[in-house]
XYZ file of N, CA and C in Angstrom:
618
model
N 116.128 165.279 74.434
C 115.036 164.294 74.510
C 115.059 163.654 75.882
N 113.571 163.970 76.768
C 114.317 162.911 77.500
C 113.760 161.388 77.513
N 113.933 160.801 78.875
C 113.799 159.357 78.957
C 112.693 158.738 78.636
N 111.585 159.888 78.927
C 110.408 158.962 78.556
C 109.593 158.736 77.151
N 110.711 160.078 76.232
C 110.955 159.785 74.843
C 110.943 159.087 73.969
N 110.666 158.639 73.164
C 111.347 157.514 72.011
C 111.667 158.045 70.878
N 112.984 157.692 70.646
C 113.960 157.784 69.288
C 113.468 157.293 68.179
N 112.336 157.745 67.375
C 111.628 157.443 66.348
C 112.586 157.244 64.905
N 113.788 157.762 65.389
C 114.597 157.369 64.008
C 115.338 156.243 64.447
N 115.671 155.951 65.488
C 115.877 154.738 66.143
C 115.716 153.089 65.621
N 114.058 153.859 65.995
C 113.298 152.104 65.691
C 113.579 151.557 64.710
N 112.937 150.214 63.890
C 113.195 149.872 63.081
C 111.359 149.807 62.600
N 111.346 150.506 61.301
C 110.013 150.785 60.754
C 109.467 149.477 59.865
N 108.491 148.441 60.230
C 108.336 147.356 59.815
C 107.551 147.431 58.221
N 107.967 147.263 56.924
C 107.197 147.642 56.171
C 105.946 146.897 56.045
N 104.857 147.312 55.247
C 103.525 147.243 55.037
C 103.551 145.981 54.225
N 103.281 144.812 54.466
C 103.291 143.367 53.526
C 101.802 143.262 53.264
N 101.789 142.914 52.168
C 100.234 143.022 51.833
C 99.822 141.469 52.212
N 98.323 141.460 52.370
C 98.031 140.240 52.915
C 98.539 138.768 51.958
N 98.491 138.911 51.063
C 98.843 137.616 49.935
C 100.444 137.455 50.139
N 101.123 138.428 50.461
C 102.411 137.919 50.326
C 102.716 137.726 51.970
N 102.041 138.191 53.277
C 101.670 136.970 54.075
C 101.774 135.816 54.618
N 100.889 135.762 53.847
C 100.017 134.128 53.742
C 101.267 133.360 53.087
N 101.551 133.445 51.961
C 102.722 132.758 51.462
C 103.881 132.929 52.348
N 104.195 134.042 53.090
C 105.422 133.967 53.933
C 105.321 132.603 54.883
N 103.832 132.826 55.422
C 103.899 131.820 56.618
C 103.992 130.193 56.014
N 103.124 129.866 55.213
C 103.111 129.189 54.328
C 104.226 128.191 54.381
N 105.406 129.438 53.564
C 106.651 128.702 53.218
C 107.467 128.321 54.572
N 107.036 129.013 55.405
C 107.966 128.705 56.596
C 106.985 127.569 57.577
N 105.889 127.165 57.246
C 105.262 126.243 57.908
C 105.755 125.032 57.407
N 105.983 125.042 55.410
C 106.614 123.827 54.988
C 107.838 123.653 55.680
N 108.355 124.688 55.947
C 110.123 124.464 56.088
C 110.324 123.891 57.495
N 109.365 124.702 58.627
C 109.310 123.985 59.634
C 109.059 122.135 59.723
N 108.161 121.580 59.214
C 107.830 120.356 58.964
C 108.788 119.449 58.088
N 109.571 120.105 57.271
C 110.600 119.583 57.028
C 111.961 118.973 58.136
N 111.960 119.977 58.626
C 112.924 119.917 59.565
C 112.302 118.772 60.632
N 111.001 118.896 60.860
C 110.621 117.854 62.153
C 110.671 116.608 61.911
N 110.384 116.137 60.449
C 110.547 115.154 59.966
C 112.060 114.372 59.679
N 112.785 115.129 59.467
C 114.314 115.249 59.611
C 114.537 114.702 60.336
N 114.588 115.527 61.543
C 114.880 114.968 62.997
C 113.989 114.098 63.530
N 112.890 113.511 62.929
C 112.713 112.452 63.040
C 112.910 111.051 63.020
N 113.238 111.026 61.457
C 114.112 110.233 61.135
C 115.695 109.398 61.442
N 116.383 110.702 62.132
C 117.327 111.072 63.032
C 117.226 110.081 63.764
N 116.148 110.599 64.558
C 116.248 110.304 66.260
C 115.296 108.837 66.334
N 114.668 108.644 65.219
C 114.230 107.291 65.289
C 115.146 106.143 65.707
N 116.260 106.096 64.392
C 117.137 105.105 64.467
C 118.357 105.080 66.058
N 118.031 106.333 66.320
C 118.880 106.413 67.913
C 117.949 105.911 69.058
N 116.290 106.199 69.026
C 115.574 105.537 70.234
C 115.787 104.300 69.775
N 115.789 103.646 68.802
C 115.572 102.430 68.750
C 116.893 101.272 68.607
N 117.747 101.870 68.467
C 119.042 101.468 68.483
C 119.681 100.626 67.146
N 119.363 101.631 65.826
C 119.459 100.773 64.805
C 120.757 101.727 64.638
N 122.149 100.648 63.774
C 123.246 101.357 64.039
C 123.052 102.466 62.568
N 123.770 103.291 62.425
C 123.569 104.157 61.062
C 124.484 103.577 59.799
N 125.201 102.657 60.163
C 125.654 101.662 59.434
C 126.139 100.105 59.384
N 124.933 99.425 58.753
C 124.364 98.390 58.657
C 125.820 97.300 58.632
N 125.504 96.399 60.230
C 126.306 95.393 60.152
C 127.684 96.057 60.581
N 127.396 97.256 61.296
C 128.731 97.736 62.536
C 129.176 96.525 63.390
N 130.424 96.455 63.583
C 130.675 95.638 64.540
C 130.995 96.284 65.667
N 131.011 95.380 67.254
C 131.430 95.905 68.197
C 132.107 94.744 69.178
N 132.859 95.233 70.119
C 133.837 94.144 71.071
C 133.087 94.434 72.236
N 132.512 93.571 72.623
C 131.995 93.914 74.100
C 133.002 92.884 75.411
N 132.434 93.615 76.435
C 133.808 93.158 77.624
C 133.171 90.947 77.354
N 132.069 90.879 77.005
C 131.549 89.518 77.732
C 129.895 89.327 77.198
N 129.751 88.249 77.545
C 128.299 87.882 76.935
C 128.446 86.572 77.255
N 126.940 86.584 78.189
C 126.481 85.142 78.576
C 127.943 84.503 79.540
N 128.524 83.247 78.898
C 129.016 82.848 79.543
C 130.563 82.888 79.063
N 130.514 83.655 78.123
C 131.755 84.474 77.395
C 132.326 85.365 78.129
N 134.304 85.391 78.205
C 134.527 87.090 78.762
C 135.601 86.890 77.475
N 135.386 88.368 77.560
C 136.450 88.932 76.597
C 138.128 88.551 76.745
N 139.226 88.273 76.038
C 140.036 87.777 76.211
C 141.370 88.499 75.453
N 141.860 89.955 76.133
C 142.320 90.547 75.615
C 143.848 90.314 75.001
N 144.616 89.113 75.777
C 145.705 88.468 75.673
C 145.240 88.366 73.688
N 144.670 87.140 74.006
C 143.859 86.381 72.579
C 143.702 87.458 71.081
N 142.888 88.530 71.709
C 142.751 89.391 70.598
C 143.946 90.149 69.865
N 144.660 90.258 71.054
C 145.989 91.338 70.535
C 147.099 89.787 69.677
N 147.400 88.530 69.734
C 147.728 87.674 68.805
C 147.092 87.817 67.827
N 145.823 87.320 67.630
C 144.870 87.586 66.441
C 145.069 88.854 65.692
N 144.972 89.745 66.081
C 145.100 90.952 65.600
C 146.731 91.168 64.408
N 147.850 90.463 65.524
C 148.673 90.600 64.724
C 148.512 89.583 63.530
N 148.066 88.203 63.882
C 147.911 87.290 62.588
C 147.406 87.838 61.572
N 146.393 88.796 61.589
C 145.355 88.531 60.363
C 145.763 90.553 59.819
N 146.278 90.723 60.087
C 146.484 92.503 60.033
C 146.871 92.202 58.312
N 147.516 91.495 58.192
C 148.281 91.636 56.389
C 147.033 91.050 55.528
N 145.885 89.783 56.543
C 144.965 89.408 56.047
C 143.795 90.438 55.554
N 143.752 91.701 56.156
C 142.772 92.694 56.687
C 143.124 93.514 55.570
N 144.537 93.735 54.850
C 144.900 95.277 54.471
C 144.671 94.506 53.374
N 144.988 93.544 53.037
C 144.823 92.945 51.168
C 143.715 92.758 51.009
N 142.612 92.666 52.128
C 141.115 92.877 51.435
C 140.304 94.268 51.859
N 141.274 94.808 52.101
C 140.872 96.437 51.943
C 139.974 96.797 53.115
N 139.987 95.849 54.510
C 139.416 96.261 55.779
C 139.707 97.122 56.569
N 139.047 98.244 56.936
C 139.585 98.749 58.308
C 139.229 97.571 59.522
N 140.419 97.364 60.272
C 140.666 96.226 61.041
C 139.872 95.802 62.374
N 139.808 94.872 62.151
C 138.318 94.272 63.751
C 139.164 93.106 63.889
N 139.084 93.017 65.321
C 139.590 91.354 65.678
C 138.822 91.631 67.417
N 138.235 90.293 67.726
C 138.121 90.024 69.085
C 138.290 88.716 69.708
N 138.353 88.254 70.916
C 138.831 87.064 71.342
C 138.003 86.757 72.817
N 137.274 85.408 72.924
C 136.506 85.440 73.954
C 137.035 84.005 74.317
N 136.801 83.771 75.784
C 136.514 82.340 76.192
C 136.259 82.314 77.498
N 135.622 80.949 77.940
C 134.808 80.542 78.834
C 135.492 79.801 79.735
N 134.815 79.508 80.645
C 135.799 78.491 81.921
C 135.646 77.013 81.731
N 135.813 76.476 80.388
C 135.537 75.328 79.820
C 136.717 75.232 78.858
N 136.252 74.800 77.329
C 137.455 74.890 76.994
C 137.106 75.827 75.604
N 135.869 76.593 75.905
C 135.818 77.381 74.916
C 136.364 78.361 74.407
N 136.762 79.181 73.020
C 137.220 80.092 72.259
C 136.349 81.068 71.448
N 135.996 81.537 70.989
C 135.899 82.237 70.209
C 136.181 83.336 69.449
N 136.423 83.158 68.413
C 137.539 84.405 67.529
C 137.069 84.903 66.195
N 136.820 86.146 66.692
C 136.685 86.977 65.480
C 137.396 88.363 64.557
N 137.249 88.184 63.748
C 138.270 89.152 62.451
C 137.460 89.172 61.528
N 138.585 90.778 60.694
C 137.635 90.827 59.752
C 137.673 92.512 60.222
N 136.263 93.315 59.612
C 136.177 94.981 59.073
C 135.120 94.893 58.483
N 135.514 96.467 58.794
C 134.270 97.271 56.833
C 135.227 97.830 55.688
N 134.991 97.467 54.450
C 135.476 97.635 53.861
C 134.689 97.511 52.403
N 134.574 96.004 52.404
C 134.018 95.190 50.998
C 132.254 95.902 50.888
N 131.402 95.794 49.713
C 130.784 95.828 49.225
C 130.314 94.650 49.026
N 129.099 94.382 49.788
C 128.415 92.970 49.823
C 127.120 92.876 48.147
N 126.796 92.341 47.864
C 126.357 91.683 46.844
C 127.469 91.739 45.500
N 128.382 91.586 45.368
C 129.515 91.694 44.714
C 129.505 90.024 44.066
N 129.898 89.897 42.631
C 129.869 88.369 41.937
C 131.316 87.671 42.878
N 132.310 88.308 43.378
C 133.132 87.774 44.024
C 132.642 87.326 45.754
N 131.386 87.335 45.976
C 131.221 87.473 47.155
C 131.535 85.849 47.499
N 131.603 84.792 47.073
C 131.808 83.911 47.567
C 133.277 83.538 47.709
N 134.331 84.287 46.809
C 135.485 84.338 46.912
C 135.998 84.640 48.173
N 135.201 86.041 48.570
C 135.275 86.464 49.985
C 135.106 85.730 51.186
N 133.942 84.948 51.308
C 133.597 83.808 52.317
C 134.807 82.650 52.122
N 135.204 82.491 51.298
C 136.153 81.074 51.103
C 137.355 81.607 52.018
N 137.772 83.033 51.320
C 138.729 83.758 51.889
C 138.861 83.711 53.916
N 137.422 84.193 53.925
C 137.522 84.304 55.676
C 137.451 83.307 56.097
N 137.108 81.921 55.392
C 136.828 80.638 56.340
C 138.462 80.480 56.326
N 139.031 80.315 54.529
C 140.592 79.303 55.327
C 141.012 80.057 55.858
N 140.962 81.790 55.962
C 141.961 82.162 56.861
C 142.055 81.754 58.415
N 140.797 82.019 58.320
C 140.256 81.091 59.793
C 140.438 79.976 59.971
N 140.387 79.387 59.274
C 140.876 77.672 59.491
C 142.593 77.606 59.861
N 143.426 78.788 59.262
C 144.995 78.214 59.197
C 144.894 78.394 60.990
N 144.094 78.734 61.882
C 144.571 79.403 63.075
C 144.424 78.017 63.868
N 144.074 77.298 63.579
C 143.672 75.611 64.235
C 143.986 74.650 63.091
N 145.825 74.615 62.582
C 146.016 74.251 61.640
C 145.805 72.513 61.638
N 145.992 72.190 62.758
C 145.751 70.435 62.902
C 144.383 70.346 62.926
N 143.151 71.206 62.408
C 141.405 70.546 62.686
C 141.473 70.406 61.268
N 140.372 69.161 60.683
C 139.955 69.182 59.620
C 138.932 69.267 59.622
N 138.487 70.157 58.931
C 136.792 70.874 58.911
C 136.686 69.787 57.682
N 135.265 70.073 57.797
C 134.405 69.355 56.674
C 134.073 70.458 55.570
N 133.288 69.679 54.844
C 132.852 70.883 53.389
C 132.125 72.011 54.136
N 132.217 73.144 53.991
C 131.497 74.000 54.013
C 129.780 74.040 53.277
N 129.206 74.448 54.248
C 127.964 74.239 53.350
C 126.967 76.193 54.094
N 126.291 76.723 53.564
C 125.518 78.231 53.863
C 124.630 78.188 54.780
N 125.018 79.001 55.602
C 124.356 78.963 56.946
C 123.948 80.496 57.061
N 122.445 80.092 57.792
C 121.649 80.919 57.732
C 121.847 82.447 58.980
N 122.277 83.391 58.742
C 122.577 84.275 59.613
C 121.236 85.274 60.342
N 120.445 84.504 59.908
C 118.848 85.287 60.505
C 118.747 86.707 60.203
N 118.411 87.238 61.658
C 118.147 88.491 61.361
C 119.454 89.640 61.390
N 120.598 89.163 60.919
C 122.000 89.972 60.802
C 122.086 89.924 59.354
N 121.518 88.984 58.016
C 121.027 89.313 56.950
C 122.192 88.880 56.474
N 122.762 89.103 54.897
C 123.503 89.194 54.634
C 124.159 87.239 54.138
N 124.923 87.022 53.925
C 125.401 85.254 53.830
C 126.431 85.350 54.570
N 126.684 83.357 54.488
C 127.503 83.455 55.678
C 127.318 81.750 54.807
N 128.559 81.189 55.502
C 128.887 79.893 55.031
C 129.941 79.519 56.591
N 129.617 77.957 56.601
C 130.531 77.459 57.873
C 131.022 76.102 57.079
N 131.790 75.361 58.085
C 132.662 74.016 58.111
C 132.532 73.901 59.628
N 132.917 72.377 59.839
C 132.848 72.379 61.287
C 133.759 71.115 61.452
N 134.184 70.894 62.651
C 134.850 69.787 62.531
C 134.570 69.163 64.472
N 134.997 67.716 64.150
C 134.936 67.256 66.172
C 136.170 66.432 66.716
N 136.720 66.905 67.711
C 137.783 66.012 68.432
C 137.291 65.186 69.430
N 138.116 64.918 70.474
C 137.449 64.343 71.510
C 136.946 64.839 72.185
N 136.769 65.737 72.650
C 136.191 66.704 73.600
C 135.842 68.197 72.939
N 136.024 68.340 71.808
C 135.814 69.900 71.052
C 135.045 70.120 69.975
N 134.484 70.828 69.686
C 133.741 71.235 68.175
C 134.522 72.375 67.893
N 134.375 72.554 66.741
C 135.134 73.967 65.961
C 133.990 73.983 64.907
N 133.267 75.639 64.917
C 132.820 76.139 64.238
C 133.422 76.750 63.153
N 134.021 77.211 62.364
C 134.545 78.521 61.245
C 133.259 78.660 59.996
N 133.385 80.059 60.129
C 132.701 80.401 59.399
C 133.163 81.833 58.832
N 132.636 82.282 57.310
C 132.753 83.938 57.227
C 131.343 84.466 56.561
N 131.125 85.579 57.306
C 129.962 86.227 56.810
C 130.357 87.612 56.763
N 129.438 87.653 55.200
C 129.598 89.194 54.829
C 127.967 89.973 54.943
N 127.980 90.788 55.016
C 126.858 91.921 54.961
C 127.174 93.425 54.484
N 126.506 93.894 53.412
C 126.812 95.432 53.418
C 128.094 95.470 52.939
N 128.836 96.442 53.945
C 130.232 96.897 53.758
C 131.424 95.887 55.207
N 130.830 95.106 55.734
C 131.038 94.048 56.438
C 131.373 92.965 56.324
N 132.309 92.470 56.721
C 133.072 90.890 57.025
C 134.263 90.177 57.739
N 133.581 88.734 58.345
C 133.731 88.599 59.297
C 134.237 87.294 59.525
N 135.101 86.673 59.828
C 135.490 85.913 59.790
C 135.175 84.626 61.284
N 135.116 84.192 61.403
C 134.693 83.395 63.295
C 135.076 82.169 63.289
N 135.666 81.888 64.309
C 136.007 80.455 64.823
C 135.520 80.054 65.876
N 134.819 78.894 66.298
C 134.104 79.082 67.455
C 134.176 77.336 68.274
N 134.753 77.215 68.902
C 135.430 76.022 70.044
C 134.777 76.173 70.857
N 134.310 74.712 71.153
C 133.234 74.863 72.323
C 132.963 73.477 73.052
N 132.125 72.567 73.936
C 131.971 71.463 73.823
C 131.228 70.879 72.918
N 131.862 69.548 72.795
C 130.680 68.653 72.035
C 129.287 68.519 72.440
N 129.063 69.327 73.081
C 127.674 68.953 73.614
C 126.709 70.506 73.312
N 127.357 71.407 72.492
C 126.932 72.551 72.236
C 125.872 72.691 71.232
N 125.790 71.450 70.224
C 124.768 71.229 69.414
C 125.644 71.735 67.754
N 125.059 70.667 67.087
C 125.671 70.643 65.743
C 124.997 71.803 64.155
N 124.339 72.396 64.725
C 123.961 73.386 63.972
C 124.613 74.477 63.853
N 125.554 74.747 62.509
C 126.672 76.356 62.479
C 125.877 77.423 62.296
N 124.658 76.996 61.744
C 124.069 78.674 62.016
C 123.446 79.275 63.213
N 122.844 78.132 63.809
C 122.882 78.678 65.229
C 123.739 78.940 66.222
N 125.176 78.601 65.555
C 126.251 79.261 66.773
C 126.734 80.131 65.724
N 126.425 80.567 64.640
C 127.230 81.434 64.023
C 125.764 82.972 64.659
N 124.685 82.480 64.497
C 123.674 83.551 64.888
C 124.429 84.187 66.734
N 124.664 82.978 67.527
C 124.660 83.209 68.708
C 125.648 84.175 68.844
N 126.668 84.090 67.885
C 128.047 85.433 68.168
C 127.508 86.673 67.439
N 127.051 86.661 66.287
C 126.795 88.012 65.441
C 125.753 88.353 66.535
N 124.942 87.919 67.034
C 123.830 88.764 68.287
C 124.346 89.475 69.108
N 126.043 89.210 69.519
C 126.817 90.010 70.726
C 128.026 90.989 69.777
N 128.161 90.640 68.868
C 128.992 91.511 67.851
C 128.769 92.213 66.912
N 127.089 92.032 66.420
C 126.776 93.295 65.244
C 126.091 94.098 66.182
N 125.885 95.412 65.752
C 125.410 95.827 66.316
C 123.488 96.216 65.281
């Protein structure tokens, strides 16, 4: 045979599909295609837009605003609350910030828990005193539910004032999330805990 030949046993002989079965071939593969686009739609939505894929992720960032991260701070914390973390079944979060004033801020806590749970207020009581033993000379006041906006979920604070300091504590849960915060700052920072409890979950949930 030569080159300009073709190997007719070679080829591959396409059989004869009758028009109806077709139409349904393409059909099914037009649904299947559109499936898939929609898929990856869905996908790639929550990635342009930066919604995390699980609700009430936390994250440590180096700094925010007039916050820097305070890595000394976190690695203490971390060891305090680690036995606090494993008896409520957290995989472990702790961060530590402060300012060139005499501010603090400290957070702990994980994912772990299951938020709308009848114990959920057990949980909040839990993250405030733990938070409270860390500034064992402040006396906070009653705790009363503070509003966590658009991070969802409850959240309860206490607050207390020295001469020169406020102390926020608070714990908020969401989802599979919770969080414990202490937040030292000046007296002149304004007496509302949900608006300084909003101002940290804005740089820590994601």
């Amino acid at each position: 045979m030569s080159r300009d030949e073709l190997d007719l046993d070679a080829l591959a002989v396409e059989p004869v599909v009758p028009a109806d079965r077709r139409r349904a071939a393409l059909w099914a593969a037009g649904i299947a295609a559109s499936a898939i686009a929609v898929l990856f739609l869905l996908l790639t939505t929550d990635l342009v837009l930066g919604r995390p894929t699980a609700p009430g992720a936390l994250t440590a960032p180096d700094g925010f605003g007039e916050w820097r991260a305070d890595p000394q701070s976190a690695a203490v914390v971390a060891d305090q609350v680690r036995a606090d973390q494993q008896s409520l079944g957290l995989t472990p979060f702790s961060a530590a910030y402060t300012d060139n004033r005499v501010g603090l801020i400290v957070a702990w806590g994980g994912t772990g828990p299951t938020g709308g749970r009848p114990d959920d207020d057990a949980m909040l009581r839990t993250l405030r005193e733990r938070t409270q033993r860390m500034v064992p000379d402040v006396r906070a006041g009653a705790p009363a539910a503070a509003d966590p906006g658009a991070h969802r979920g409850r959240a309860s604070c206490a607050q207390a004032v020295d001469a020169d300091r406020q102390y926020t504590i608070c714990g908020w849960i969401f989802g599979r999330t919770a969080l414990g915060l202490l937040i030292v700052d000046g007296t002149d920072a304004g007496t509302d805990p949900g608006a300084r409890l909003r101002e940290v979950l804005d740089h820590l949930v994601l």
